[in-house]
Amino acid sequence: ARRIATKLYLSIRNHHNWGEQFESFPSSDVLEQISEMPPREMRRAWMIAFGNAKLARRQHLTCADLPESQARKSAIGFMQ
């Protein structure tokens, strides 16, 4: 999962002009958190994290930039 997450990070960063503004590789804590997500969520999570970091005027991503994984959300309504 970490390798998939890293490949996605690099792909997104390298295929967008704004990607040059960010670190070459994600930090290990961010990578650890995103690797807990299903692969289908990772690309979306990276894009959201890049956007959140950009809005915060940072050149690195933090765990707080990542969205909460759908897999980790609690059950809704009567399912609780």
Coordinates of N, CA, C and O in Angstrom, one line a residue, residues 5-68:
A5 N 0.8 4.2 -2.8 CA 0.6 5.6 -2.3 C 1.7 6.5 -2.8 O 1.5 7.6 -3.3
T6 N 2.9 6.0 -2.7 CA 4.1 6.8 -3.2 C 4.0 7.0 -4.7 O 4.3 8.1 -5.2
K7 N 3.7 6.0 -5.4 CA 3.6 6.1 -6.9 C 2.6 7.1 -7.3 O 2.7 7.9 -8.2
L8 N 1.4 7.1 -6.6 CA 0.3 8.0 -6.9 C 0.8 9.5 -6.6 O 0.5 10.4 -7.3
Y9 N 1.4 9.6 -5.4 CA 1.9 11.0 -5.1 C 2.9 11.5 -6.1 O 2.7 12.7 -6.6
L10 N 3.8 10.7 -6.5 CA 4.8 11.1 -7.6 C 4.1 11.4 -8.9 O 4.4 12.4 -9.6
S11 N 3.2 10.6 -9.3 CA 2.5 10.8 -10.5 C 1.7 12.1 -10.5 O 1.8 12.9 -11.5
I12 N 1.0 12.3 -9.5 CA 0.2 13.6 -9.4 C 1.1 14.8 -9.4 O 0.9 15.8 -10.1
R13 N 2.1 14.7 -8.5 CA 3.1 15.8 -8.4 C 3.8 16.1 -9.7 O 4.0 17.3 -10.1
N14 N 4.2 15.1 -10.5 CA 4.9 15.3 -11.7 C 4.1 15.7 -12.9 O 4.6 16.2 -13.9
H15 N 2.8 15.4 -12.8 CA 1.9 15.7 -14.0 C 1.2 17.0 -13.9 O 0.3 17.3 -14.7
H16 N 1.5 17.8 -12.9 CA 0.8 19.1 -12.7 C 1.9 20.2 -12.5 O 2.9 19.9 -11.7
N17 N 1.7 21.3 -13.1 CA 2.7 22.4 -13.0 C 2.9 22.8 -11.5 O 4.0 23.1 -11.1
W18 N 1.8 22.8 -10.8 CA 1.9 23.2 -9.4 C 2.6 22.2 -8.5 O 3.0 22.5 -7.4
G19 N 2.8 21.0 -9.0 CA 3.5 19.9 -8.2 C 4.9 20.3 -7.8 O 5.4 19.8 -6.8
E20 N 5.5 21.1 -8.7 CA 6.9 21.5 -8.3 C 7.0 22.2 -7.0 O 8.1 22.3 -6.4
Q21 N 5.9 22.8 -6.6 CA 5.9 23.6 -5.3 C 6.0 22.7 -4.1 O 6.3 23.2 -3.0
F22 N 5.8 21.4 -4.3 CA 5.7 20.5 -3.1 C 7.0 19.6 -3.0 O 7.7 19.4 -4.0
E23 N 7.2 19.1 -1.9 CA 8.3 18.2 -1.6 C 8.3 17.0 -2.6 O 7.3 16.6 -3.1
S24 N 9.5 16.5 -2.9 CA 9.7 15.4 -3.8 C 9.0 14.2 -3.4 O 8.5 13.4 -4.2
F25 N 9.0 13.9 -2.1 CA 8.4 12.7 -1.5 C 7.5 13.1 -0.3 O 7.9 14.0 0.4
P26 N 6.4 12.3 -0.1 CA 5.6 12.6 1.1 C 6.4 12.2 2.4 O 7.2 11.3 2.3
S27 N 6.0 12.8 3.5 CA 6.6 12.5 4.8 C 6.1 11.1 5.2 O 5.1 10.6 4.7
S28 N 6.8 10.4 6.0 CA 6.5 9.1 6.4 C 5.2 9.0 7.2 O 4.4 8.0 7.0
D29 N 4.9 10.0 8.0 CA 3.6 9.9 8.7 C 2.4 10.1 7.8 O 1.4 9.4 7.9
V30 N 2.5 11.0 6.8 CA 1.4 11.1 5.8 C 1.3 9.9 5.0 O 0.2 9.4 4.7
L31 N 2.4 9.3 4.6 CA 2.4 8.1 3.8 C 1.8 6.9 4.6 O 1.0 6.2 4.0
E32 N 2.1 6.9 5.8 CA 1.5 5.8 6.7 C 0.0 5.9 6.8 O -0.7 5.0 6.7
Q33 N -0.5 7.2 7.0 CA -1.9 7.4 7.1 C -2.6 7.1 5.8 O -3.7 6.4 5.8
I34 N -2.1 7.5 4.7 CA -2.8 7.3 3.4 C -2.7 5.9 3.0 O -3.6 5.4 2.3
S35 N -1.7 5.2 3.4 CA -1.6 3.7 3.0 C -2.6 2.9 3.7 O -2.8 1.7 3.3
E36 N -3.3 3.4 4.7 CA -4.4 2.7 5.4 C -5.7 2.8 4.6 O -6.6 2.0 4.8
M37 N -5.7 3.6 3.6 CA -6.9 3.8 2.7 C -6.9 2.7 1.6 O -5.9 2.3 1.2
P38 N -8.1 2.4 1.2 CA -8.2 1.5 0.0 C -7.6 2.3 -1.2 O -7.7 3.5 -1.3
P39 N -6.9 1.5 -2.1 CA -6.3 2.2 -3.2 C -7.2 3.1 -4.1 O -6.7 4.1 -4.6
R40 N -8.4 2.8 -4.2 CA -9.3 3.6 -4.9 C -9.5 5.0 -4.3 O -9.8 5.9 -5.0
E41 N -9.3 5.1 -3.0 CA -9.4 6.4 -2.3 C -8.2 7.2 -2.4 O -8.2 8.4 -2.1
M42 N -7.0 6.6 -2.6 CA -5.8 7.3 -2.5 C -5.6 8.4 -3.4 O -5.2 9.5 -2.9
R43 N -5.9 8.3 -4.7 CA -5.7 9.4 -5.6 C -6.5 10.6 -5.2 O -6.0 11.7 -5.1
R44 N -7.8 10.4 -4.8 CA -8.7 11.5 -4.4 C -8.1 12.1 -3.1 O -8.1 13.4 -3.0
A45 N -7.6 11.3 -2.2 CA -7.1 11.8 -1.0 C -5.8 12.7 -1.2 O -5.6 13.7 -0.6
W46 N -5.0 12.2 -2.1 CA -3.8 13.0 -2.5 C -4.2 14.4 -3.0 O -3.6 15.4 -2.7
M47 N -5.1 14.4 -3.9 CA -5.6 15.6 -4.5 C -6.1 16.6 -3.5 O -5.9 17.8 -3.5
I48 N -6.9 16.1 -2.6 CA -7.5 16.9 -1.5 C -6.4 17.4 -0.6 O -6.3 18.6 -0.3
A49 N -5.4 16.6 -0.3 CA -4.3 17.0 0.5 C -3.5 18.1 -0.1 O -3.1 19.0 0.5
F50 N -3.2 17.9 -1.4 CA -2.4 18.9 -2.1 C -3.2 20.3 -2.1 O -2.6 21.3 -1.8
G51 N -4.5 20.2 -2.3 CA -5.3 21.4 -2.3 C -5.3 22.1 -0.9 O -5.2 23.3 -0.8
N52 N -5.5 21.3 0.1 CA -5.5 21.8 1.5 C -4.1 22.4 1.8 O -4.1 23.5 2.5
A53 N -3.1 21.8 1.4 CA -1.7 22.4 1.7 C -1.5 23.7 1.0 O -1.0 24.6 1.5
K54 N -2.0 23.7 -0.3 CA -1.8 24.9 -1.1 C -2.6 26.0 -0.5 O -2.1 27.2 -0.4
L55 N -3.8 25.8 0.0 CA -4.7 26.8 0.6 C -4.0 27.3 1.9 O -4.1 28.5 2.3
A56 N -3.3 26.4 2.6 CA -2.6 26.8 3.8 C -1.2 27.4 3.5 O -0.4 27.7 4.4
R57 N -0.9 27.6 2.2 CA 0.4 28.1 1.8 C 1.6 27.4 2.3 O 2.6 27.9 2.7
R58 N 1.5 26.0 2.2 CA 2.6 25.2 2.6 C 3.1 24.4 1.4 O 2.4 24.2 0.5
Q59 N 4.4 24.0 1.5 CA 5.0 23.3 0.4 C 5.2 21.8 0.8 O 5.9 21.1 0.2
H60 N 4.5 21.4 1.8 CA 4.5 20.0 2.3 C 3.1 19.6 2.8 O 2.4 20.5 3.2
L61 N 2.9 18.3 2.7 CA 1.6 17.8 3.2 C 1.7 17.4 4.6 O 2.7 16.9 5.0
T62 N 0.6 17.5 5.3 CA 0.5 17.0 6.7 C -0.7 16.1 6.8 O -1.5 16.0 5.9
C63 N -0.7 15.3 7.8 CA -1.8 14.3 8.0 C -3.2 15.1 8.1 O -4.2 14.5 7.7
A64 N -3.1 16.3 8.6 CA -4.4 17.1 8.7 C -4.9 17.5 7.3 O -6.1 17.7 7.2
D65 N -4.1 17.4 6.3 CA -4.5 17.7 4.9 C -5.3 16.6 4.3 O -6.1 16.8 3.4
L66 N -5.1 15.4 4.8 CA -5.8 14.2 4.2 C -7.3 14.2 4.7 O -7.6 14.5 5.8
P67 N -8.2 13.7 3.8 CA -9.5 13.5 4.2 C -9.7 12.3 5.0 O -8.8 11.4 5.0
E68 N -10.7 12.1 5.8 CA -10.9 10.9 6.6 C -11.3 9.8 5.6 O -12.1 10.0 4.7

